[in-house]
GROMACS .gro file of C-alpha atoms in nm:
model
  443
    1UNK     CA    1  -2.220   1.520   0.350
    2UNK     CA    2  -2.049   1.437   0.679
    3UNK     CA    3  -1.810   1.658   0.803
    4UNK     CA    4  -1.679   1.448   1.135
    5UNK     CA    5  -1.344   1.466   1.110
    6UNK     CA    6  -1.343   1.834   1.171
    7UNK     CA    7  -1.632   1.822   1.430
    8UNK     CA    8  -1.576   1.495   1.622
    9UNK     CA    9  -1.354   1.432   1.899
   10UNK     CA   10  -0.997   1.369   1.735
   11UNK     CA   11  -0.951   0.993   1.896
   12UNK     CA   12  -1.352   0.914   1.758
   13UNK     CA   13  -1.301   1.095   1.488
   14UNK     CA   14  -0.975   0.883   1.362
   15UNK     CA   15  -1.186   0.529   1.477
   16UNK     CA   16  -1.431   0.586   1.293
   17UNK     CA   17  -1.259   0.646   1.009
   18UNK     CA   18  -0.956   0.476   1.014
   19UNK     CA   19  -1.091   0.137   1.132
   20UNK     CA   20  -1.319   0.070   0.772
   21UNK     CA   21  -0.979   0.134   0.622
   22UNK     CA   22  -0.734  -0.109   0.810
   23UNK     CA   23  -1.024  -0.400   0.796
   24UNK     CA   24  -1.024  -0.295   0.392
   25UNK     CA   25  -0.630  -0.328   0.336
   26UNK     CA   26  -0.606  -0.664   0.498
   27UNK     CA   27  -0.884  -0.781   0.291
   28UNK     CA   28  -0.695  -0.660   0.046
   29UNK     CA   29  -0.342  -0.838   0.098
   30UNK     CA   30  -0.603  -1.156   0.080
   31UNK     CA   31  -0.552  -1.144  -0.265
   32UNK     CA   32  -0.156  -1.195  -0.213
   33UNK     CA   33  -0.190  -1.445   0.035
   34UNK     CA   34  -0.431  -1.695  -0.104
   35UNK     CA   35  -0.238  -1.656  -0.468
   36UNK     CA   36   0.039  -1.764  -0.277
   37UNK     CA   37  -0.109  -2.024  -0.045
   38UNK     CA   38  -0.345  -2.188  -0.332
   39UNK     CA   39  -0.020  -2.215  -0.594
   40UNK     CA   40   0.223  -2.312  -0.281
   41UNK     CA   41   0.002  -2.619  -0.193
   42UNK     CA   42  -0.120  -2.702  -0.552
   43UNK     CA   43   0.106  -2.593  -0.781
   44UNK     CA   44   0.479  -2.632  -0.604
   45UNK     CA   45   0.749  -2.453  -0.477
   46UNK     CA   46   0.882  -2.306  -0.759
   47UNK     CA   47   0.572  -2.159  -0.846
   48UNK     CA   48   0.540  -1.982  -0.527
   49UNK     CA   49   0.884  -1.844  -0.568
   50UNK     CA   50   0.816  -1.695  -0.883
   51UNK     CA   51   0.503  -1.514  -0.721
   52UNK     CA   52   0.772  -1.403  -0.442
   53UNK     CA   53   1.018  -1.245  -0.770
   54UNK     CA   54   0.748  -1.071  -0.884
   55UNK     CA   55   0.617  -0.923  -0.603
   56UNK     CA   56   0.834  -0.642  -0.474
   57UNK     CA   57   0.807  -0.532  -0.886
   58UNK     CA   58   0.435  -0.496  -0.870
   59UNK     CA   59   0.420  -0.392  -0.539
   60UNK     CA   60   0.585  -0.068  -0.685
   61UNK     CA   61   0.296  -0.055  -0.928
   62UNK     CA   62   0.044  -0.140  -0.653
   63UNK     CA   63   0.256   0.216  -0.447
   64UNK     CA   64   0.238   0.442  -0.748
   65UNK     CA   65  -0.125   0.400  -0.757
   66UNK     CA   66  -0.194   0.419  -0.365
   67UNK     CA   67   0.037   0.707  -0.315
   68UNK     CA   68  -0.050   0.922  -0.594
   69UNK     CA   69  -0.411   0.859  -0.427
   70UNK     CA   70  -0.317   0.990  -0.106
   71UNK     CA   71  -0.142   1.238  -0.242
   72UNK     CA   72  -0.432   1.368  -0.459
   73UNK     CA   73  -0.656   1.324  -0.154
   74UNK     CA   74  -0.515   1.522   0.032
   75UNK     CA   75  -0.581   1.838  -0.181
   76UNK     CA   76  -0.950   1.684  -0.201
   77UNK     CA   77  -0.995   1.675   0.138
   78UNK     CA   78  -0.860   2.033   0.212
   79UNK     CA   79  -1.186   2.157  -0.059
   80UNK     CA   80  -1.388   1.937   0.143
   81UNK     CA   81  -1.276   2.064   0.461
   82UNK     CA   82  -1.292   2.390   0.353
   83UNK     CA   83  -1.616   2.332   0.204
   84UNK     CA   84  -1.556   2.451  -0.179
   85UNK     CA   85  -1.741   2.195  -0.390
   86UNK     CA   86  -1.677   2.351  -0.707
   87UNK     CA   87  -1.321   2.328  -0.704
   88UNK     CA   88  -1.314   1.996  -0.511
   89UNK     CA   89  -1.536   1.781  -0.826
   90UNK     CA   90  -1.273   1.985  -1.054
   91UNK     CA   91  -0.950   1.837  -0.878
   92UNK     CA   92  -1.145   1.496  -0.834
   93UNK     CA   93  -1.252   1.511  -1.225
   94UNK     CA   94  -0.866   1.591  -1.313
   95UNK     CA   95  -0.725   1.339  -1.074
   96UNK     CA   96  -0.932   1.048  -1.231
   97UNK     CA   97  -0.804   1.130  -1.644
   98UNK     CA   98  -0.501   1.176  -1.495
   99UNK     CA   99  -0.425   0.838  -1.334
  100UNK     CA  100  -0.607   0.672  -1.617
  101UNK     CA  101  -0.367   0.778  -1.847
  102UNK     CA  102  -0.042   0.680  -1.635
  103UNK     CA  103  -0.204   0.369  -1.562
  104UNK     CA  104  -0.261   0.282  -1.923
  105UNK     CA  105   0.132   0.355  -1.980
  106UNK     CA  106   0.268   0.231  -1.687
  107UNK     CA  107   0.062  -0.138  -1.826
  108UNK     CA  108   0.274  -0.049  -2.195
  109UNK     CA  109   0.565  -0.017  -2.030
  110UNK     CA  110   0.541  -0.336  -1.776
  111UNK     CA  111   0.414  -0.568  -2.075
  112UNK     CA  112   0.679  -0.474  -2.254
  113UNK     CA  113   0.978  -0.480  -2.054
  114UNK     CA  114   0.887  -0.783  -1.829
  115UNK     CA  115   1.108  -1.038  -1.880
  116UNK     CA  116   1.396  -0.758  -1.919
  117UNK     CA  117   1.288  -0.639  -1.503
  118UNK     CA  118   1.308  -1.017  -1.405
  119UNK     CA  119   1.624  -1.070  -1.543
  120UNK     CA  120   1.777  -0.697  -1.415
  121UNK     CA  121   1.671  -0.893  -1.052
  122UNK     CA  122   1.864  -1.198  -1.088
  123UNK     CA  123   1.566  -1.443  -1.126
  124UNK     CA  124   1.689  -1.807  -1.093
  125UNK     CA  125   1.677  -1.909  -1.462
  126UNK     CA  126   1.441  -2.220  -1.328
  127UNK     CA  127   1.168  -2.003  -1.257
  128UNK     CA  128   1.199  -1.706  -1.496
  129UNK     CA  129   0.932  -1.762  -1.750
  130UNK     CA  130   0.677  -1.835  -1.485
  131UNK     CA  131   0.778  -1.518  -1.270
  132UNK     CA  132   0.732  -1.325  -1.641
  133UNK     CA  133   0.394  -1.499  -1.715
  134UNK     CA  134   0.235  -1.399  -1.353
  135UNK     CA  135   0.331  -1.052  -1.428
  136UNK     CA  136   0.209  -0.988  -1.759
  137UNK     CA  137  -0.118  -1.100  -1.627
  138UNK     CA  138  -0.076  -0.820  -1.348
  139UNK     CA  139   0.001  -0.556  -1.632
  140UNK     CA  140  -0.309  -0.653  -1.793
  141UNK     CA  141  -0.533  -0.559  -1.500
  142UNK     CA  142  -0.302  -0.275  -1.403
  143UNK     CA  143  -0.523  -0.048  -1.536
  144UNK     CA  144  -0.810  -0.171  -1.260
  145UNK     CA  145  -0.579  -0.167  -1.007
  146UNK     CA  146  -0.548   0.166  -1.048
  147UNK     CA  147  -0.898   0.293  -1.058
  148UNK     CA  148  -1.021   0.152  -0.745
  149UNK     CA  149  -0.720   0.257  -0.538
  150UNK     CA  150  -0.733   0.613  -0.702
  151UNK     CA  151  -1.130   0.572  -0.576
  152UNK     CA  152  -1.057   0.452  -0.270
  153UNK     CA  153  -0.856   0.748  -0.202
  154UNK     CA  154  -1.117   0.980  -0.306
  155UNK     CA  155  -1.380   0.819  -0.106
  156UNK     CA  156  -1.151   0.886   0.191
  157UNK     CA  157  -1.074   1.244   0.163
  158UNK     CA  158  -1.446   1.290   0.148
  159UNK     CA  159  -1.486   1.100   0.509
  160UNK     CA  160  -1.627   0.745   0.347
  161UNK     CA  161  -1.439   0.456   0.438
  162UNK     CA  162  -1.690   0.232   0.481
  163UNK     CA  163  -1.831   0.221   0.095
  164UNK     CA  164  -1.445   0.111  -0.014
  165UNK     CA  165  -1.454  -0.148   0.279
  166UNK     CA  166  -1.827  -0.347   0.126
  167UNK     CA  167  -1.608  -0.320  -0.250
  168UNK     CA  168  -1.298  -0.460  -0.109
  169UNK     CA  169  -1.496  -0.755   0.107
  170UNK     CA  170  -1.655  -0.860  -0.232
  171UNK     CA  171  -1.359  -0.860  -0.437
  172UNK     CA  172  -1.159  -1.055  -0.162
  173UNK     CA  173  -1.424  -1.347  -0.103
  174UNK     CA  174  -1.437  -1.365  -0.513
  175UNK     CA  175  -1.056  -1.398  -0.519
  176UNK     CA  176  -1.089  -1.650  -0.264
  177UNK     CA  177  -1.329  -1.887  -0.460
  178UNK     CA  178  -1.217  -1.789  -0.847
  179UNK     CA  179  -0.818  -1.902  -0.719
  180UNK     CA  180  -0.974  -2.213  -0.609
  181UNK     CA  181  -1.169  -2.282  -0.866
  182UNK     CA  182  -0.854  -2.204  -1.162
  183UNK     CA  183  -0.620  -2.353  -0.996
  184UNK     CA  184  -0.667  -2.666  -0.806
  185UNK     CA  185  -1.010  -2.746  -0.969
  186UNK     CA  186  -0.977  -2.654  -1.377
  187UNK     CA  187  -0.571  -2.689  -1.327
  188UNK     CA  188  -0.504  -2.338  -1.468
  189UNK     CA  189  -0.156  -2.342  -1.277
  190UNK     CA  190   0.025  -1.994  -1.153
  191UNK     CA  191  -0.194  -1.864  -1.440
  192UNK     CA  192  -0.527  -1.947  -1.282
  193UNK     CA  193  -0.413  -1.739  -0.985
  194UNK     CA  194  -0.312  -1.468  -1.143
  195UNK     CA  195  -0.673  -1.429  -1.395
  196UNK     CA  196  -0.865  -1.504  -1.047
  197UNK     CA  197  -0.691  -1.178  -0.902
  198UNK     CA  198  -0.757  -0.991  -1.276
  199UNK     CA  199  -1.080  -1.074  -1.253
  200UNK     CA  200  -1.174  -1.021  -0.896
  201UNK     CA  201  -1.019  -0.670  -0.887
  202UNK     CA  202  -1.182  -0.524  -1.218
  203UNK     CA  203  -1.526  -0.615  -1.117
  204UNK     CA  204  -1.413  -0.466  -0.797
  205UNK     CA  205  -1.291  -0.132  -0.950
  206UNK     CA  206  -1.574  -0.101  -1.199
  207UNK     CA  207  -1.838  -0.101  -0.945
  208UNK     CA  208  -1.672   0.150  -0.725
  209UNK     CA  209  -1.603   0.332  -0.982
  210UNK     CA  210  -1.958   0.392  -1.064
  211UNK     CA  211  -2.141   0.437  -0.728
  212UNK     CA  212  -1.857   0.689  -0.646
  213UNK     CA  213  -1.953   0.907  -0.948
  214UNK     CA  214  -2.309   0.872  -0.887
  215UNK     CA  215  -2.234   1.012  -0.560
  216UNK     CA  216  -2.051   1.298  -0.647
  217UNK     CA  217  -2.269   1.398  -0.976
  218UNK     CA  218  -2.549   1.426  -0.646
  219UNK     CA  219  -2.359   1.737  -0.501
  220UNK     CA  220  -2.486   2.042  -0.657
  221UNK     CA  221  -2.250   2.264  -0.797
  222UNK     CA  222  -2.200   2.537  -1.046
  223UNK     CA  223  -2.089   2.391  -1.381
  224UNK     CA  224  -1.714   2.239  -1.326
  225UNK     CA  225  -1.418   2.145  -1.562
  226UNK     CA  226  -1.335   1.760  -1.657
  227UNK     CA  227  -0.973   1.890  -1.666
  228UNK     CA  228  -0.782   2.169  -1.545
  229UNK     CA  229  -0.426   2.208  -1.573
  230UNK     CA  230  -0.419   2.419  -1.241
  231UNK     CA  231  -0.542   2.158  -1.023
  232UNK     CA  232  -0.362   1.918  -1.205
  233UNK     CA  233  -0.023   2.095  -1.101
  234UNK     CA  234  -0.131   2.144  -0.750
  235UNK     CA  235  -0.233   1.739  -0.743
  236UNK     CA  236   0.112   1.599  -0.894
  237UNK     CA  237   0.291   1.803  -0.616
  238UNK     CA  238   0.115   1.658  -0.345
  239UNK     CA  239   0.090   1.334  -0.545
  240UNK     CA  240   0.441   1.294  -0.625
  241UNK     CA  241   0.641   1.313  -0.289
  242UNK     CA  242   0.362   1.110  -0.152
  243UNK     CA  243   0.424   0.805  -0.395
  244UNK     CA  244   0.806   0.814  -0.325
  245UNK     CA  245   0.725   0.803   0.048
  246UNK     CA  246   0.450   0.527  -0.045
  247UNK     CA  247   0.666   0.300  -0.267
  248UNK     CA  248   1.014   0.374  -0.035
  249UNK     CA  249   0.985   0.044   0.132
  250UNK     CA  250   0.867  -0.118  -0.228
  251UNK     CA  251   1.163   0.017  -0.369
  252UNK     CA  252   1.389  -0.129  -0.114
  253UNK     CA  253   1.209  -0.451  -0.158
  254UNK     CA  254   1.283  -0.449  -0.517
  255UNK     CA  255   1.645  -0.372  -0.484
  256UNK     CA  256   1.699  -0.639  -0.209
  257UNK     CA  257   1.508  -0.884  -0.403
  258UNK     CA  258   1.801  -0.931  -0.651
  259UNK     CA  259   2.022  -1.005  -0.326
  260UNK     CA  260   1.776  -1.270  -0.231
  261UNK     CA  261   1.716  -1.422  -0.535
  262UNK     CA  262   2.132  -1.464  -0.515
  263UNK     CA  263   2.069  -1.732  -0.253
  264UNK     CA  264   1.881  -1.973  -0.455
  265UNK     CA  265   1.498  -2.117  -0.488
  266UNK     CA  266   1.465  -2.268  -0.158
  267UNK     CA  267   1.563  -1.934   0.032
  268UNK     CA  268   1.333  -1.757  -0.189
  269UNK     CA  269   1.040  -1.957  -0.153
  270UNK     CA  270   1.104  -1.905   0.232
  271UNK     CA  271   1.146  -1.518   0.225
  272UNK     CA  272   0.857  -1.482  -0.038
  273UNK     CA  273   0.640  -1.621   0.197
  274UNK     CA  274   0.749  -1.438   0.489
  275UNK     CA  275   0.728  -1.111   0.314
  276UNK     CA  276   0.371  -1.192   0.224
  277UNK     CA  277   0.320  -1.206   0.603
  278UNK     CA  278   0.480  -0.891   0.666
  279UNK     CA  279   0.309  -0.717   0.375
  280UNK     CA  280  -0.010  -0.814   0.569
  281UNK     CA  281   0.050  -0.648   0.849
  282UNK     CA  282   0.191  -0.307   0.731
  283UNK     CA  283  -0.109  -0.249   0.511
  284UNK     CA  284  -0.321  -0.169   0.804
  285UNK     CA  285  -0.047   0.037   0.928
  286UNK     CA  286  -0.011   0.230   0.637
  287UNK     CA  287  -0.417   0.281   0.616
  288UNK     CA  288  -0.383   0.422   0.917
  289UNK     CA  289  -0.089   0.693   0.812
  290UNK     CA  290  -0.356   0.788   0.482
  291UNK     CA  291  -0.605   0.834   0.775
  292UNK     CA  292  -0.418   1.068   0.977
  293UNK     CA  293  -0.308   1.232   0.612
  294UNK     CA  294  -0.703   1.296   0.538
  295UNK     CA  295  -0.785   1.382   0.906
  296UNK     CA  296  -0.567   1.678   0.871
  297UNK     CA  297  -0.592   1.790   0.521
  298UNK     CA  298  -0.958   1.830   0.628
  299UNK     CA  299  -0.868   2.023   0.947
  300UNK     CA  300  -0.634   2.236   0.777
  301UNK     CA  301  -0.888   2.317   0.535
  302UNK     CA  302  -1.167   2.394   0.815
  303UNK     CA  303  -0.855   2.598   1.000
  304UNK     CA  304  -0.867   2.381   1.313
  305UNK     CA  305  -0.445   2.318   1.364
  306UNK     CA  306  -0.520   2.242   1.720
  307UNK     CA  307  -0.655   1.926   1.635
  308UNK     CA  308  -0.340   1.785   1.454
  309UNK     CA  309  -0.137   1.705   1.768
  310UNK     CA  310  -0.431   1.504   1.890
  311UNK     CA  311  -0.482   1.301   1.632
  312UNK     CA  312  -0.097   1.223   1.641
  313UNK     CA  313  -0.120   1.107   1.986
  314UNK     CA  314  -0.421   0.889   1.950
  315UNK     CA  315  -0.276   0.711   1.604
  316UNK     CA  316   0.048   0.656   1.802
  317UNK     CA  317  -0.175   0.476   2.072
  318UNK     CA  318  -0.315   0.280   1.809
  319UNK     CA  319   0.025   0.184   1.656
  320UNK     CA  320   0.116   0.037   2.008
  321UNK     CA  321  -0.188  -0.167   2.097
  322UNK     CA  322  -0.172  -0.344   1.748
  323UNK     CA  323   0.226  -0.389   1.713
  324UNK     CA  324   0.191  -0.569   2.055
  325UNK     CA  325  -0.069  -0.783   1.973
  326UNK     CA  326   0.146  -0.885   1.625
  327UNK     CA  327   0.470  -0.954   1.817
  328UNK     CA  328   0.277  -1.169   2.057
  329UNK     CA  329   0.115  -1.345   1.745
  330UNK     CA  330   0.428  -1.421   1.597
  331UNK     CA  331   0.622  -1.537   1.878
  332UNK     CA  332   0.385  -1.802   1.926
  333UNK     CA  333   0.271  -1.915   1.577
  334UNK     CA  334   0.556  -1.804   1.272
  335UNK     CA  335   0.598  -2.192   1.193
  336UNK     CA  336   0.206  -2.242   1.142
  337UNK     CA  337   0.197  -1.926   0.936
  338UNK     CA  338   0.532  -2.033   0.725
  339UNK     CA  339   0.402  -2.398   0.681
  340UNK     CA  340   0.055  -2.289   0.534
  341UNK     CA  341   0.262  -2.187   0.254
  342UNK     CA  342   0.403  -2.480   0.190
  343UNK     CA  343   0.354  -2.842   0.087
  344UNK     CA  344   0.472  -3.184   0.168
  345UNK     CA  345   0.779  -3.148  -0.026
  346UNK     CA  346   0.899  -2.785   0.056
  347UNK     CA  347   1.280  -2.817   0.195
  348UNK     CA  348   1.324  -2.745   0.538
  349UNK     CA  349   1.521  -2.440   0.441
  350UNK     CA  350   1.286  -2.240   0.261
  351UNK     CA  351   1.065  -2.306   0.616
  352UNK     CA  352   1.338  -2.188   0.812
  353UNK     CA  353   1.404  -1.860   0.642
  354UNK     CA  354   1.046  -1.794   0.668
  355UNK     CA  355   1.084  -1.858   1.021
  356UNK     CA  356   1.347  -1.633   1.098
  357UNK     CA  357   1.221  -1.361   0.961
  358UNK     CA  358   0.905  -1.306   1.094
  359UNK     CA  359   1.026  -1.438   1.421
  360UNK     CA  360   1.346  -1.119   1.410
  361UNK     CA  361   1.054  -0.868   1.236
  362UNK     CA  362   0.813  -0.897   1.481
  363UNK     CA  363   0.969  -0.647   1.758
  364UNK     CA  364   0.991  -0.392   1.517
  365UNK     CA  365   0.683  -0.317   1.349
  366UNK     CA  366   0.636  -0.009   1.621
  367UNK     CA  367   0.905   0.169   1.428
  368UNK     CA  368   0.755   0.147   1.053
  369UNK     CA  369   0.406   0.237   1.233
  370UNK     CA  370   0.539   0.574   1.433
  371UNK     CA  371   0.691   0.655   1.134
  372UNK     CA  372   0.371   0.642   0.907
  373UNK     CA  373   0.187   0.823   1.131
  374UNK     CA  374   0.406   1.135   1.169
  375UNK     CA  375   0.462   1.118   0.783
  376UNK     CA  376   0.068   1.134   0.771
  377UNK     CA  377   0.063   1.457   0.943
  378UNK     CA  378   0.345   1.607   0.739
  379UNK     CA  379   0.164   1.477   0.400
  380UNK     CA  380  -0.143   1.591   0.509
  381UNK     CA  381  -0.018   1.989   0.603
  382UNK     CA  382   0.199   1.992   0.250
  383UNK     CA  383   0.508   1.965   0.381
  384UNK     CA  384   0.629   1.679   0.181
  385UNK     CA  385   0.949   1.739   0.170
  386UNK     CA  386   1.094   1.622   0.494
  387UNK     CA  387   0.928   1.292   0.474
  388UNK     CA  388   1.031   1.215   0.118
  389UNK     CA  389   1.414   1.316   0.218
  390UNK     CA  390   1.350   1.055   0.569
  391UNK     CA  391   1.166   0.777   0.332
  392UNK     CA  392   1.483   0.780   0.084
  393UNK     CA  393   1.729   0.813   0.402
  394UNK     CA  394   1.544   0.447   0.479
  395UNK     CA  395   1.571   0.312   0.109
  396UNK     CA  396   1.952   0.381   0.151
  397UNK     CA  397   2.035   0.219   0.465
  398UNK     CA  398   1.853  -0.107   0.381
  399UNK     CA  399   2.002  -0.166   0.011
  400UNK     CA  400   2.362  -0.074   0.126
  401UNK     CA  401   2.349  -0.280   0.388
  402UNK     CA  402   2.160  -0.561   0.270
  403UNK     CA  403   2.382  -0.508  -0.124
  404UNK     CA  404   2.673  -0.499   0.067
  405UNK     CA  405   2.709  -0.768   0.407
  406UNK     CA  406   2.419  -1.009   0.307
  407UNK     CA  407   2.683  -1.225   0.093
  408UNK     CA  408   2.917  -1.156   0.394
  409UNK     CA  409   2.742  -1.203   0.709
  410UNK     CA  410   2.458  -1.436   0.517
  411UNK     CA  411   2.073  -1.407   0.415
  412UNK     CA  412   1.934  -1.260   0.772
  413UNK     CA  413   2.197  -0.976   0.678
  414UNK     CA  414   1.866  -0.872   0.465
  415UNK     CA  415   1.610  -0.852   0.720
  416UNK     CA  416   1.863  -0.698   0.959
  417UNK     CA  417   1.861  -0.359   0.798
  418UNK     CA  418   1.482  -0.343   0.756
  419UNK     CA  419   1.429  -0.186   1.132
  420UNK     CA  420   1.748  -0.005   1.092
  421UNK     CA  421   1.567   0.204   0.794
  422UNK     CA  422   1.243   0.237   0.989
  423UNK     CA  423   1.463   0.421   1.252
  424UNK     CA  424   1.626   0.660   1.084
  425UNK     CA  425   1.319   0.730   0.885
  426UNK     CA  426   1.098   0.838   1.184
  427UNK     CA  427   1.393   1.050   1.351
  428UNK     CA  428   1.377   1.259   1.106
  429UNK     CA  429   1.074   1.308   1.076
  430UNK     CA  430   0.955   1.305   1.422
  431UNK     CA  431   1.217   1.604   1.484
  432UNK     CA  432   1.079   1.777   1.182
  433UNK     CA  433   0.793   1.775   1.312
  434UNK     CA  434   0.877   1.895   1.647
  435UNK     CA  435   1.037   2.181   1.512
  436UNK     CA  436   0.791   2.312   1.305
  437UNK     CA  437   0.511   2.567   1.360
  438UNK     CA  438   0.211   2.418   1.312
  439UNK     CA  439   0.027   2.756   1.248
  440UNK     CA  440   0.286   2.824   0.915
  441UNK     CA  441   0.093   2.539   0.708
  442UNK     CA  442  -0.041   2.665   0.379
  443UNK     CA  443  -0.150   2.493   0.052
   0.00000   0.00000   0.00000
């Protein structure tokens, strides 16, 4: 097994392992964006905005599953690192029944209570019972979902990015053709896209899930436990603050979404598709934060601290590079990207919100980056507290704001407070980091 990230120079070290993982989550968001794109230009603009009600509510699911992976990896990768097998295949073992068995309630709980989550948002009655259909769809496949994020996760505290990359290509190019094929060729409707992503994702996780197992069942250990209530502790306290600081920006999303579903169809058509676009390009961003969180759970384990400030300093350098090259993307082509999503008859309205937001969003995507980054090195030491206090801190600001002056000062009131969050998140953090001493880290 590879140990780089504890040997390797901290900038090659973070490449190498990082990139697989940024190329994986926008593969990824595919799934999103041709869901939306196929049932924007063949099934109508209703239909799209009923993907865009939904989304910010399974987005949270989507969080709860990513976050409680980086949360558990992070105690993974500190065995790894530290190079105690036995107890790593325990916590990986314990990790794996225990997400199964959220997953399979969390699915209970979102089948049931569907239509009663739509409503709580203020769903325009015209598009309610499609918004309700595409999401019991998602709760069926929740399950999937699940699995091969909690994999992913494990596959990354071990130093593999690359395996999760191959799973996520195929599952993306057999979205791709499946959405085609069930909706604008058998007619299937907002349905069709949502079985194509079902079906795409639990091939996807089943696969993964198998040649992961087969890998670790190769390392040779004494006899370990399928469950242990120790480890099980240690991983929900790591897990925890990590999927409140993973679903923060979800949970903001979900909160403002009843504010923008206020302003009517046409305005949410325009934002849905917008926040697709966003959604697209924090994923990477947030890959990146999970990198820097593994990189120095491993480190810590292998007692290297003096590598952590490093890393920090290269992942910064990589936040800048990339948040230029999206601002300059934007500026020149957020009509293109908002009219993909549309049709013939979309309103001019529902283009121009798109518009606006990406074309205000774009100079601020530096912010929501920094931020991730420093949170990555605060998850990945154990100190999760300061980053779940700065993650809520950013919740607040954005649904006050947005709850309180968007019916005021109008819909851009919304996107307005988005960079305001980012901010204040990253202050705080970034001086809590500062302040520490880095040598005071312990499990």
């Amino acid at each position: 097994m590879d140990h780089y990230l504890t040997t390797d120079s901290p900038s090659k070290a973070i490449s190498r392992f990082a990139l697989p993982m940024v190329v994986g989550s926008l593969f990824q968001q595919i799934y999103t964006l041709v869901d939306s794109a196929v049932v924007g230009r063949f099934v109508g603009e209703a239909a799209l905005a009923s993907i865009g009600a939904s989304f910010a509510l399974t987005t949270i699911f989507i969080c709860i599953g990513v976050g409680g992976g980086a949360g558990a990896s992070v105690l993974i990768a500190r065995y790894f690192g530290a190079r105690d097998y036995k107890r790593m295949k325990t916590a990986i073992f314990t990790s794996l029944t225990g997400f199964l068995a959220l997953s399979l309630v969390l699915s209970i709980f979102g089948l049931v209570f569907s239509k009663n989550l739509m409503e709580i948002l203020h769903t325009p009655a015209e598009i309610l019972d499609m918004a309700v259909l595409y999401l019991n769809i998602y709760f069926y496949g929740l399950p999937f979902l699940f699995m091969y994020n909690i994999i992913s996760a494990l596959y990354q505290a071990l130093g593999e990015s690359k395996i999760p990359l191959y799973f996520l290509i195929f599952s993306s190019v057999l979205n791709v053709i499946l959405d085609i094929y069930f909706v604008r060729d058998l007619g299937f409707g907002l349905a069709g896209a949502a079985y194509a992503t079902l079906l795409a994702q639990g091939l996807s996780a089943i696969f993964s899930f198998l040649v992961f197992i087969r890998k670790i069942k190769a390392i040779k250990t004494e006899k370990t436990e399928v469950f242990d209530k120790k480890e099980l502790r240690l991983l929900s306290n790591l897990a925890i603050p990590s999927i409140i600081q993973q679903s923060t920006i979800t949970i903001g999303q979900l909160l403002v979404q009843s504010v923008v579903n206020s302003f009517g169809v046409e305005i949410l058509a325009g934002f849905s598709a917008a926040f697709r676009v966003e959604s697209l390009i924090i994923v990477p961003i947030t890959s990146l934060g999970n990198a820097v969180s593994s990189y120095t759970s491993q480190n810590v384990g292998a007692k290297k601290l003096e590598r952590l400030a490093k890393v920090l300093r290269a992942s910064l350098a990589m936040v800048g590079i990339y948040s230029v090259v999206v601002l300059i993307y934007l500026k020149f082509n957020s009509t293109n990207i908002i009219a993909y999503f549309m049709n013939e008859s979309s309103s001019s309205l529902a283009r121009d919100t798109g518009r606006a937001y990406l074309d205000f969003i774009g100079y601020f995507f530096i912010l929501v980056g920094s931020k991730h980054c420093v949170d990555g090195i605060l998850r990945g030491v154990g100190d999760v507290e300061v980053f779940t206090l700065a993650n809520i801190v950013n919740l607040t600001i954005r649904v006050s704001l947005s709850m309180a002056l968007a019916h005021k000062i109008g819909i851009a009131m919304v996107w307005y407070a988005v960079p305001l969050g980012w901010l204040a998140n990253l202050i705080i953090s970034s001086i809590y980091y500062f302040k520490i001493n880095k040598n005071e880290y312990k499990l």
